[in-house]
């Protein structure tokens, strides 16, 4: 018995000694950078062998985590809605169908499916035509009543046309953005729009230069103007001939007009007749039997798009969908913080100072600690659906927001990390396997004017941790 106690003491002493060495090595890397130590937070834990590594710095301090909020949103959704949840969209009639003519309005009801595309709409229209409907003697009614009223502020960081600024909406198509392709053809810049809608005119005032193709996006400008029923997007600035082909997605047409114009184009091209206008529903008409329904891909697939490519609209819509399903009434983002608090309390997580006002993290008001995120990540690690959730995170040096990071790191293809960035915010959280195939949790949050430079610190820490014994 005495011999066993001696062995246990030695093991504990060796673990403590190794941990002290590890702490010193991490502090050495941290101190080699000139960042203010109060402006960032770090947690590192060996989840396979907890006694080997457990390092924390500023873990209880509150920071803006930017898109790391999407980890909260997607984990909550997998639990509350289930991995096989699918968004549903429907067409309803408001009148009788007589000999192929709908004598009334055609109502489209959305329930937050931000993956709904022009192709999905086209398939629904094909099915409507197969039902024998060729003419609509009424208007197109868009029913967005599944969500409540939303703030119309879409000028985050003074770039209102960028795709990340699209506001949540129960009805969206093509993420409510238009893809603009800029191509240099025969020494001339051409701009192509997709979908190609007549209601939007493209004015090309971009000049070609002989510069190298660097930071091309920051060198072009774009602005909207409206004239009667037409909208113009005016491109200016300059772009290098060396760029050859570039793409940018922009919020260029109001949501409801965008849906109407896509519907009209597809309906008329199918041989149908429609001369109506746009109406917005002020009450839910879904008690009427639907004519055609569309179901999205399952949630287990769509959370990969949300986390790997940091899709703000889909993440915000997902949070509101959970709310709407739970309270059985139109959801608004005013209820998001309390909704998250209630779930954190149910899970036994700490909520001190926690504030989250939308499901994407696109906010200057977000407050969360690395400790709170560590509770969340640990819960994911031990969850039955852990593989689904971790697989939704970008893979180091492989895809998503990490496609071009850690290319020459030993963690290449061995880590799944969610990233987050805003002006003065840089964050990363996730898991990786070290050189002994032990699972390591890594969380880093920085709020600082030089936060964008912290990626080097993050990656040096990860590389050092990879080899720690």
Short mmCIF file of C-alpha atoms in Angstrom, two decimals:
data_model
loop_
_atom_site.label_atom_id
_atom_site.label_comp_id
_atom_site.label_asym_id
_atom_site.label_seq_id
_atom_site.Cartn_x
_atom_site.Cartn_y
_atom_site.Cartn_z
CA UNK A 1 0.00 0.00 0.00
CA UNK A 2 2.85 2.33 0.92
CA UNK A 3 4.52 1.57 -2.41
CA UNK A 4 1.32 2.49 -4.32
CA UNK A 5 1.09 5.81 -2.47
CA UNK A 6 4.69 6.58 -3.42
CA UNK A 7 3.93 5.83 -7.09
CA UNK A 8 0.84 8.05 -7.03
CA UNK A 9 2.80 10.86 -5.38
CA UNK A 10 5.50 10.62 -8.03
CA UNK A 11 2.94 10.70 -10.82
CA UNK A 12 1.25 13.76 -9.34
CA UNK A 13 4.60 15.49 -8.76
CA UNK A 14 5.76 14.74 -12.32
CA UNK A 15 2.44 16.06 -13.72
CA UNK A 16 2.76 19.24 -11.67
CA UNK A 17 6.38 19.70 -12.77
CA UNK A 18 5.48 19.14 -16.45
CA UNK A 19 2.55 21.55 -16.16
CA UNK A 20 4.80 24.20 -14.65
CA UNK A 21 7.21 23.80 -17.56
CA UNK A 22 4.34 24.06 -20.05
CA UNK A 23 3.03 27.21 -18.37
CA UNK A 24 6.48 28.79 -18.53
CA UNK A 25 6.82 27.95 -22.22
CA UNK A 26 3.43 29.49 -23.04
CA UNK A 27 4.17 32.62 -21.00
CA UNK A 28 7.47 32.98 -22.83
CA UNK A 29 5.66 33.08 -26.18
CA UNK A 30 3.05 35.49 -24.84
CA UNK A 31 5.71 37.82 -23.45
CA UNK A 32 7.56 37.88 -26.79
CA UNK A 33 4.66 39.97 -28.16
CA UNK A 34 3.99 43.56 -27.18
CA UNK A 35 0.21 43.22 -26.83
CA UNK A 36 -1.38 44.64 -23.70
CA UNK A 37 -2.02 41.55 -21.54
CA UNK A 38 -5.35 42.98 -20.40
CA UNK A 39 -6.67 43.04 -23.96
CA UNK A 40 -6.79 39.33 -24.59
CA UNK A 41 -7.86 36.08 -23.01
CA UNK A 42 -6.54 32.54 -23.45
CA UNK A 43 -7.58 29.07 -22.30
CA UNK A 44 -5.77 25.85 -23.23
CA UNK A 45 -6.89 22.46 -21.90
CA UNK A 46 -5.89 18.89 -22.61
CA UNK A 47 -9.27 17.16 -22.69
CA UNK A 48 -7.83 13.65 -23.03
CA UNK A 49 -5.36 13.98 -20.14
CA UNK A 50 -6.59 16.99 -18.08
CA UNK A 51 -3.73 16.70 -15.58
CA UNK A 52 -1.15 17.38 -18.30
CA UNK A 53 -2.17 20.86 -19.44
CA UNK A 54 -4.53 23.51 -18.12
CA UNK A 55 -3.49 27.09 -18.88
CA UNK A 56 -5.61 30.22 -18.42
CA UNK A 57 -5.01 33.93 -18.91
CA UNK A 58 -7.76 36.52 -18.26
CA UNK A 59 -10.28 33.70 -18.53
CA UNK A 60 -13.05 35.51 -16.58
CA UNK A 61 -12.71 38.86 -18.38
CA UNK A 62 -15.46 39.80 -20.85
CA UNK A 63 -14.66 40.35 -24.52
CA UNK A 64 -16.42 40.83 -27.83
CA UNK A 65 -16.04 37.39 -29.44
CA UNK A 66 -17.45 38.33 -32.89
CA UNK A 67 -18.44 35.20 -34.84
CA UNK A 68 -17.62 32.77 -32.03
CA UNK A 69 -21.25 33.47 -31.08
CA UNK A 70 -22.13 31.13 -33.95
CA UNK A 71 -20.86 28.24 -31.80
CA UNK A 72 -23.56 29.10 -29.25
CA UNK A 73 -26.21 29.39 -31.96
CA UNK A 74 -25.41 26.13 -33.77
CA UNK A 75 -24.98 24.06 -30.59
CA UNK A 76 -28.27 25.37 -29.20
CA UNK A 77 -29.98 24.58 -32.52
CA UNK A 78 -28.67 21.01 -32.69
CA UNK A 79 -30.06 20.45 -29.18
CA UNK A 80 -33.35 22.33 -29.52
CA UNK A 81 -34.30 21.64 -33.14
CA UNK A 82 -32.40 18.41 -33.77
CA UNK A 83 -29.91 17.55 -36.53
CA UNK A 84 -32.66 16.62 -38.99
CA UNK A 85 -34.61 19.89 -38.66
CA UNK A 86 -35.53 21.40 -42.04
CA UNK A 87 -36.87 24.86 -42.80
CA UNK A 88 -40.20 24.85 -44.63
CA UNK A 89 -41.42 27.34 -47.24
CA UNK A 90 -44.89 27.28 -48.82
CA UNK A 91 -47.06 28.73 -51.55
CA UNK A 92 -50.72 29.24 -50.57
CA UNK A 93 -53.69 30.41 -52.67
CA UNK A 94 -56.03 33.16 -51.45
CA UNK A 95 -58.76 32.19 -53.93
CA UNK A 96 -60.12 29.41 -56.08
CA UNK A 97 -58.30 27.86 -59.01
CA UNK A 98 -60.63 27.74 -62.01
CA UNK A 99 -59.45 26.17 -65.27
CA UNK A 100 -55.82 26.94 -64.57
CA UNK A 101 -56.45 30.47 -63.30
CA UNK A 102 -55.85 31.41 -59.65
CA UNK A 103 -58.63 33.88 -58.90
CA UNK A 104 -56.82 35.64 -56.10
CA UNK A 105 -53.37 36.25 -54.68
CA UNK A 106 -50.51 33.77 -54.48
CA UNK A 107 -48.99 33.82 -50.99
CA UNK A 108 -45.41 32.81 -50.24
CA UNK A 109 -44.72 32.07 -46.57
CA UNK A 110 -41.15 31.76 -45.37
CA UNK A 111 -39.98 30.51 -42.00
CA UNK A 112 -36.39 31.71 -41.93
CA UNK A 113 -34.69 29.53 -44.54
CA UNK A 114 -31.60 31.57 -45.46
CA UNK A 115 -30.42 28.74 -47.74
CA UNK A 116 -33.44 29.22 -50.03
CA UNK A 117 -32.14 29.86 -53.55
CA UNK A 118 -33.36 30.96 -56.98
CA UNK A 119 -33.14 27.29 -58.01
CA UNK A 120 -35.41 26.33 -55.10
CA UNK A 121 -37.94 28.94 -56.17
CA UNK A 122 -37.78 27.70 -59.76
CA UNK A 123 -38.54 24.13 -58.63
CA UNK A 124 -41.56 25.36 -56.66
CA UNK A 125 -42.81 27.28 -59.70
CA UNK A 126 -42.40 24.19 -61.89
CA UNK A 127 -44.58 22.25 -59.43
CA UNK A 128 -47.19 25.03 -59.44
CA UNK A 129 -47.30 24.87 -63.23
CA UNK A 130 -47.59 21.07 -63.06
CA UNK A 131 -50.72 21.57 -60.95
CA UNK A 132 -52.19 23.24 -64.02
CA UNK A 133 -51.91 26.86 -62.85
CA UNK A 134 -50.85 29.14 -65.69
CA UNK A 135 -52.33 32.50 -64.67
CA UNK A 136 -52.51 34.46 -61.42
CA UNK A 137 -55.33 37.01 -61.32
CA UNK A 138 -53.95 38.71 -58.26
CA UNK A 139 -50.75 39.77 -56.56
CA UNK A 140 -47.76 38.02 -55.02
CA UNK A 141 -48.10 38.23 -51.24
CA UNK A 142 -44.95 37.79 -49.15
CA UNK A 143 -45.66 36.48 -45.66
CA UNK A 144 -42.78 37.18 -43.26
CA UNK A 145 -44.93 37.00 -40.12
CA UNK A 146 -42.97 34.03 -38.71
CA UNK A 147 -40.50 36.63 -37.38
CA UNK A 148 -41.49 39.82 -35.61
CA UNK A 149 -40.41 43.34 -36.56
CA UNK A 150 -36.66 43.87 -36.91
CA UNK A 151 -34.34 46.82 -36.63
CA UNK A 152 -33.61 48.20 -40.10
CA UNK A 153 -30.08 49.27 -39.19
CA UNK A 154 -27.78 47.61 -41.74
CA UNK A 155 -24.75 49.84 -41.77
CA UNK A 156 -22.37 47.85 -39.59
CA UNK A 157 -18.85 49.25 -39.93
CA UNK A 158 -20.10 51.71 -42.59
CA UNK A 159 -20.47 49.21 -45.43
CA UNK A 160 -24.24 48.68 -45.79
CA UNK A 161 -24.11 46.88 -49.15
CA UNK A 162 -21.83 44.04 -48.01
CA UNK A 163 -23.44 40.62 -47.71
CA UNK A 164 -22.70 40.35 -43.99
CA UNK A 165 -25.01 43.32 -43.38
CA UNK A 166 -28.15 41.59 -44.72
CA UNK A 167 -30.77 41.67 -41.97
CA UNK A 168 -32.65 38.61 -40.72
CA UNK A 169 -35.93 37.96 -42.49
CA UNK A 170 -38.39 35.07 -42.51
CA UNK A 171 -38.36 35.31 -46.33
CA UNK A 172 -35.06 35.44 -48.16
CA UNK A 173 -33.79 34.24 -51.50
CA UNK A 174 -30.15 33.81 -52.53
CA UNK A 175 -29.31 35.24 -49.07
CA UNK A 176 -30.83 38.49 -50.43
CA UNK A 177 -27.60 39.28 -52.26
CA UNK A 178 -26.54 39.56 -55.89
CA UNK A 179 -23.27 38.13 -57.11
CA UNK A 180 -21.19 40.54 -59.22
CA UNK A 181 -18.39 39.05 -61.29
CA UNK A 182 -15.67 41.46 -62.42
CA UNK A 183 -13.79 40.12 -65.44
CA UNK A 184 -11.03 41.64 -67.54
CA UNK A 185 -11.82 40.68 -71.15
CA UNK A 186 -9.71 42.02 -74.03
CA UNK A 187 -8.21 44.67 -71.76
CA UNK A 188 -11.67 45.87 -70.74
CA UNK A 189 -13.44 45.34 -67.43
CA UNK A 190 -16.88 43.72 -67.63
CA UNK A 191 -19.30 43.36 -64.72
CA UNK A 192 -21.85 40.55 -64.74
CA UNK A 193 -24.70 40.19 -62.23
CA UNK A 194 -26.34 36.98 -61.05
CA UNK A 195 -29.29 36.77 -60.97
CA UNK A 196 -29.63 39.08 -63.95
CA UNK A 197 -32.68 41.16 -63.01
CA UNK A 198 -33.89 44.03 -65.18
CA UNK A 199 -34.82 46.14 -62.16
CA UNK A 200 -31.12 46.64 -61.38
CA UNK A 201 -28.80 48.55 -63.73
CA UNK A 202 -25.04 48.22 -63.36
CA UNK A 203 -22.96 51.34 -64.01
CA UNK A 204 -19.27 50.53 -64.48
CA UNK A 205 -16.90 53.41 -63.66
CA UNK A 206 -13.97 51.25 -62.51
CA UNK A 207 -10.64 52.08 -64.12
CA UNK A 208 -8.02 49.46 -64.97
CA UNK A 209 -4.48 49.80 -63.62
CA UNK A 210 -1.15 48.06 -64.10
CA UNK A 211 -0.69 47.56 -60.35
CA UNK A 212 -0.38 44.12 -58.80
CA UNK A 213 -3.66 42.48 -57.78
CA UNK A 214 -3.50 43.13 -54.05
CA UNK A 215 -6.34 44.15 -51.73
CA UNK A 216 -8.52 44.58 -54.81
CA UNK A 217 -11.74 44.80 -52.81
CA UNK A 218 -10.58 47.85 -50.87
CA UNK A 219 -9.83 49.68 -54.12
CA UNK A 220 -13.29 49.49 -55.64
CA UNK A 221 -16.34 51.45 -54.54
CA UNK A 222 -20.05 50.83 -54.97
CA UNK A 223 -23.13 52.90 -54.30
CA UNK A 224 -26.87 52.62 -54.93
CA UNK A 225 -29.28 55.12 -56.43
CA UNK A 226 -32.99 54.80 -57.16
CA UNK A 227 -34.94 56.23 -60.07
CA UNK A 228 -38.69 55.43 -60.08
CA UNK A 229 -38.95 51.63 -60.33
CA UNK A 230 -35.29 51.13 -61.26
CA UNK A 231 -32.22 50.82 -59.08
CA UNK A 232 -28.66 51.53 -60.13
CA UNK A 233 -25.49 50.19 -58.57
CA UNK A 234 -22.53 52.39 -59.48
CA UNK A 235 -19.07 50.81 -59.31
CA UNK A 236 -16.05 53.08 -59.08
CA UNK A 237 -12.41 53.06 -58.04
CA UNK A 238 -9.82 50.90 -59.74
CA UNK A 239 -8.75 47.31 -60.23
CA UNK A 240 -5.61 45.72 -61.60
CA UNK A 241 -5.57 44.02 -64.98
CA UNK A 242 -3.77 41.18 -63.21
CA UNK A 243 -6.90 40.42 -61.18
CA UNK A 244 -8.53 38.90 -64.29
CA UNK A 245 -11.66 37.61 -62.51
CA UNK A 246 -13.05 38.51 -59.09
CA UNK A 247 -16.45 38.19 -57.41
CA UNK A 248 -18.30 40.08 -54.71
CA UNK A 249 -21.76 39.55 -53.22
CA UNK A 250 -23.70 42.72 -52.41
CA UNK A 251 -27.06 43.67 -50.95
CA UNK A 252 -28.29 45.66 -53.94
CA UNK A 253 -32.11 45.31 -54.01
CA UNK A 254 -34.64 45.53 -51.18
CA UNK A 255 -35.59 42.07 -49.91
CA UNK A 256 -39.24 42.00 -51.01
CA UNK A 257 -38.57 43.57 -54.43
CA UNK A 258 -35.75 41.09 -54.94
CA UNK A 259 -38.09 38.16 -54.26
CA UNK A 260 -40.83 39.60 -56.50
CA UNK A 261 -38.48 40.21 -59.43
CA UNK A 262 -37.07 36.68 -59.24
CA UNK A 263 -40.59 35.25 -59.06
CA UNK A 264 -41.82 37.28 -62.05
CA UNK A 265 -38.82 36.32 -64.17
CA UNK A 266 -39.19 32.60 -63.42
CA UNK A 267 -42.99 32.56 -63.68
CA UNK A 268 -43.05 34.33 -67.04
CA UNK A 269 -40.21 32.22 -68.43
CA UNK A 270 -42.21 29.10 -67.52
CA UNK A 271 -45.01 30.32 -69.79
CA UNK A 272 -47.19 31.59 -66.98
CA UNK A 273 -49.15 34.85 -66.89
CA UNK A 274 -48.75 37.33 -64.05
CA UNK A 275 -49.49 41.05 -64.12
CA UNK A 276 -49.87 41.64 -60.41
CA UNK A 277 -47.85 43.58 -57.87
CA UNK A 278 -46.27 42.97 -54.51
CA UNK A 279 -48.16 42.82 -51.23
CA UNK A 280 -46.88 42.18 -47.71
CA UNK A 281 -48.96 39.98 -45.42
CA UNK A 282 -50.00 41.43 -42.06
CA UNK A 283 -51.31 38.13 -40.70
CA UNK A 284 -50.43 34.45 -40.91
CA UNK A 285 -52.44 32.65 -43.64
CA UNK A 286 -50.77 29.24 -43.18
CA UNK A 287 -53.99 27.61 -41.97
CA UNK A 288 -54.93 27.37 -45.68
CA UNK A 289 -53.72 24.12 -47.30
CA UNK A 290 -50.50 24.79 -49.21
CA UNK A 291 -50.17 24.23 -52.93
CA UNK A 292 -46.45 23.52 -52.92
CA UNK A 293 -43.88 23.15 -50.13
CA UNK A 294 -40.10 23.28 -50.10
CA UNK A 295 -37.84 21.84 -47.40
CA UNK A 296 -34.25 22.89 -46.84
CA UNK A 297 -31.30 20.57 -46.34
CA UNK A 298 -31.12 19.20 -42.77
CA UNK A 299 -29.67 21.37 -40.03
CA UNK A 300 -26.70 19.01 -39.58
CA UNK A 301 -25.56 20.02 -43.08
CA UNK A 302 -26.41 23.71 -42.88
CA UNK A 303 -24.48 24.36 -39.65
CA UNK A 304 -21.36 23.55 -41.65
CA UNK A 305 -22.10 26.47 -43.96
CA UNK A 306 -22.78 28.70 -40.95
CA UNK A 307 -19.55 27.91 -39.10
CA UNK A 308 -17.11 27.17 -41.90
CA UNK A 309 -18.01 30.28 -43.92
CA UNK A 310 -19.34 32.40 -41.04
CA UNK A 311 -22.72 33.10 -42.64
CA UNK A 312 -24.34 35.88 -40.64
CA UNK A 313 -27.83 35.85 -42.15
CA UNK A 314 -28.27 32.10 -41.74
CA UNK A 315 -26.99 32.22 -38.17
CA UNK A 316 -29.26 35.11 -37.18
CA UNK A 317 -32.23 33.43 -38.84
CA UNK A 318 -31.40 30.18 -37.05
CA UNK A 319 -31.45 31.85 -33.64
CA UNK A 320 -34.80 33.47 -34.44
CA UNK A 321 -36.17 30.16 -35.73
CA UNK A 322 -35.36 28.51 -32.40
CA UNK A 323 -37.11 31.34 -30.61
CA UNK A 324 -40.18 31.21 -32.84
CA UNK A 325 -40.45 27.44 -32.45
CA UNK A 326 -40.18 27.70 -28.68
CA UNK A 327 -42.50 30.63 -27.96
CA UNK A 328 -44.91 29.80 -30.82
CA UNK A 329 -45.17 33.43 -31.87
CA UNK A 330 -43.16 35.88 -34.03
CA UNK A 331 -39.60 36.14 -32.72
CA UNK A 332 -37.42 39.25 -32.53
CA UNK A 333 -33.78 39.81 -31.66
CA UNK A 334 -34.80 41.75 -28.57
CA UNK A 335 -35.44 38.35 -26.94
CA UNK A 336 -32.16 36.71 -27.96
CA UNK A 337 -30.03 37.54 -24.91
CA UNK A 338 -32.59 36.25 -22.41
CA UNK A 339 -33.15 33.16 -24.57
CA UNK A 340 -29.42 32.36 -24.45
CA UNK A 341 -29.25 33.11 -20.71
CA UNK A 342 -32.07 30.66 -20.05
CA UNK A 343 -30.29 27.93 -22.02
CA UNK A 344 -26.94 28.62 -20.31
CA UNK A 345 -28.61 28.33 -16.90
CA UNK A 346 -30.29 25.08 -17.94
CA UNK A 347 -26.89 23.70 -18.99
CA UNK A 348 -25.28 24.88 -15.75
CA UNK A 349 -23.02 27.42 -17.51
CA UNK A 350 -21.87 30.70 -16.00
CA UNK A 351 -23.80 33.77 -17.26
CA UNK A 352 -21.97 36.57 -15.39
CA UNK A 353 -21.83 39.58 -17.73
CA UNK A 354 -22.88 37.52 -20.76
CA UNK A 355 -24.57 39.59 -23.46
CA UNK A 356 -25.45 38.42 -26.96
CA UNK A 357 -27.89 40.43 -29.07
CA UNK A 358 -27.98 38.34 -32.26
CA UNK A 359 -27.13 34.81 -33.33
CA UNK A 360 -24.21 35.77 -35.57
CA UNK A 361 -22.02 37.94 -33.35
CA UNK A 362 -22.25 40.89 -35.72
CA UNK A 363 -22.37 43.45 -32.93
CA UNK A 364 -20.24 45.82 -30.90
CA UNK A 365 -22.22 44.91 -27.77
CA UNK A 366 -21.29 41.22 -27.47
CA UNK A 367 -19.77 40.29 -24.10
CA UNK A 368 -18.57 36.78 -23.31
CA UNK A 369 -15.64 35.32 -21.38
CA UNK A 370 -13.20 32.64 -22.46
CA UNK A 371 -14.33 30.68 -19.40
CA UNK A 372 -17.94 30.71 -20.61
CA UNK A 373 -16.78 29.55 -24.03
CA UNK A 374 -14.72 26.78 -22.41
CA UNK A 375 -17.84 25.49 -20.65
CA UNK A 376 -19.59 25.49 -24.01
CA UNK A 377 -16.77 23.69 -25.84
CA UNK A 378 -16.44 21.08 -23.10
CA UNK A 379 -20.19 20.42 -23.31
CA UNK A 380 -19.81 19.97 -27.08
CA UNK A 381 -16.88 17.56 -26.56
CA UNK A 382 -18.92 15.23 -24.33
CA UNK A 383 -22.19 15.57 -26.28
CA UNK A 384 -23.64 12.60 -28.22
CA UNK A 385 -23.78 14.78 -31.35
CA UNK A 386 -20.22 16.05 -30.89
CA UNK A 387 -19.04 14.79 -34.33
CA UNK A 388 -21.77 16.78 -36.12
CA UNK A 389 -20.90 20.00 -34.29
CA UNK A 390 -17.11 19.82 -34.46
CA UNK A 391 -17.31 18.83 -38.15
CA UNK A 392 -19.05 22.15 -38.80
CA UNK A 393 -15.95 24.12 -37.72
CA UNK A 394 -13.35 25.13 -40.33
CA UNK A 395 -10.47 22.65 -40.67
CA UNK A 396 -7.02 24.17 -40.25
CA UNK A 397 -5.35 24.81 -43.64
CA UNK A 398 -8.18 22.99 -45.46
CA UNK A 399 -11.44 24.92 -45.74
CA UNK A 400 -13.70 27.78 -44.70
CA UNK A 401 -12.13 30.73 -42.91
CA UNK A 402 -9.00 28.64 -42.18
CA UNK A 403 -8.29 27.59 -45.76
CA UNK A 404 -5.17 29.76 -45.97
CA UNK A 405 -4.08 29.59 -42.32
CA UNK A 406 -1.65 27.15 -40.66
CA UNK A 407 -0.57 25.82 -44.07
CA UNK A 408 2.90 24.89 -42.76
CA UNK A 409 1.89 24.17 -39.19
CA UNK A 410 2.02 20.70 -37.61
CA UNK A 411 -1.70 21.25 -36.90
CA UNK A 412 -2.40 21.34 -40.66
CA UNK A 413 -5.64 19.32 -41.10
CA UNK A 414 -5.57 18.32 -37.41
CA UNK A 415 -7.65 21.15 -35.98
CA UNK A 416 -11.24 22.35 -36.09
CA UNK A 417 -11.49 26.02 -35.08
CA UNK A 418 -14.23 28.63 -35.36
CA UNK A 419 -12.82 32.06 -36.09
CA UNK A 420 -14.21 35.51 -35.37
CA UNK A 421 -13.11 38.92 -36.57
CA UNK A 422 -14.36 42.48 -36.60
CA UNK A 423 -12.46 45.73 -36.57
CA UNK A 424 -10.37 45.58 -33.34
CA UNK A 425 -11.60 42.02 -32.63
CA UNK A 426 -9.84 38.74 -33.34
CA UNK A 427 -10.86 35.41 -31.87
CA UNK A 428 -10.51 31.67 -32.37
CA UNK A 429 -11.89 28.69 -30.48
CA UNK A 430 -11.96 24.98 -31.12
CA UNK A 431 -10.14 21.68 -30.86
CA UNK A 432 -7.03 20.01 -32.27
CA UNK A 433 -5.14 16.74 -31.89
CA UNK A 434 -1.58 17.08 -30.61
CA UNK A 435 1.34 14.87 -31.63
CA UNK A 436 0.16 12.21 -29.15
CA UNK A 437 -3.39 12.27 -30.55
CA UNK A 438 -4.74 13.92 -27.42
CA UNK A 439 -7.60 16.37 -27.85
CA UNK A 440 -6.70 19.96 -26.96
CA UNK A 441 -9.20 22.79 -26.40
CA UNK A 442 -7.94 26.22 -27.49
CA UNK A 443 -9.70 29.56 -26.94
CA UNK A 444 -8.29 32.99 -27.75
CA UNK A 445 -10.09 36.36 -27.60
CA UNK A 446 -8.55 39.76 -28.28
CA UNK A 447 -10.12 43.24 -28.33
CA UNK A 448 -7.42 45.68 -29.34
CA UNK A 449 -6.61 48.12 -32.14
CA UNK A 450 -3.93 45.65 -33.23
CA UNK A 451 -6.12 42.59 -32.85
CA UNK A 452 -5.68 41.65 -36.50
CA UNK A 453 -1.99 41.03 -35.85
CA UNK A 454 -2.72 38.43 -33.16
CA UNK A 455 -3.10 35.53 -35.61
CA UNK A 456 0.66 35.00 -35.42
CA UNK A 457 0.47 34.71 -31.61
CA UNK A 458 -2.43 32.27 -31.86
CA UNK A 459 -0.60 30.03 -34.29
CA UNK A 460 2.71 30.07 -32.39
CA UNK A 461 0.88 29.05 -29.23
CA UNK A 462 -0.90 26.23 -31.03
CA UNK A 463 2.33 24.99 -32.58
CA UNK A 464 4.06 24.96 -29.18
CA UNK A 465 1.12 23.19 -27.53
CA UNK A 466 1.14 20.56 -30.29
CA UNK A 467 4.49 19.19 -29.03
CA UNK A 468 3.92 19.58 -25.27
CA UNK A 469 4.17 16.40 -23.21
#
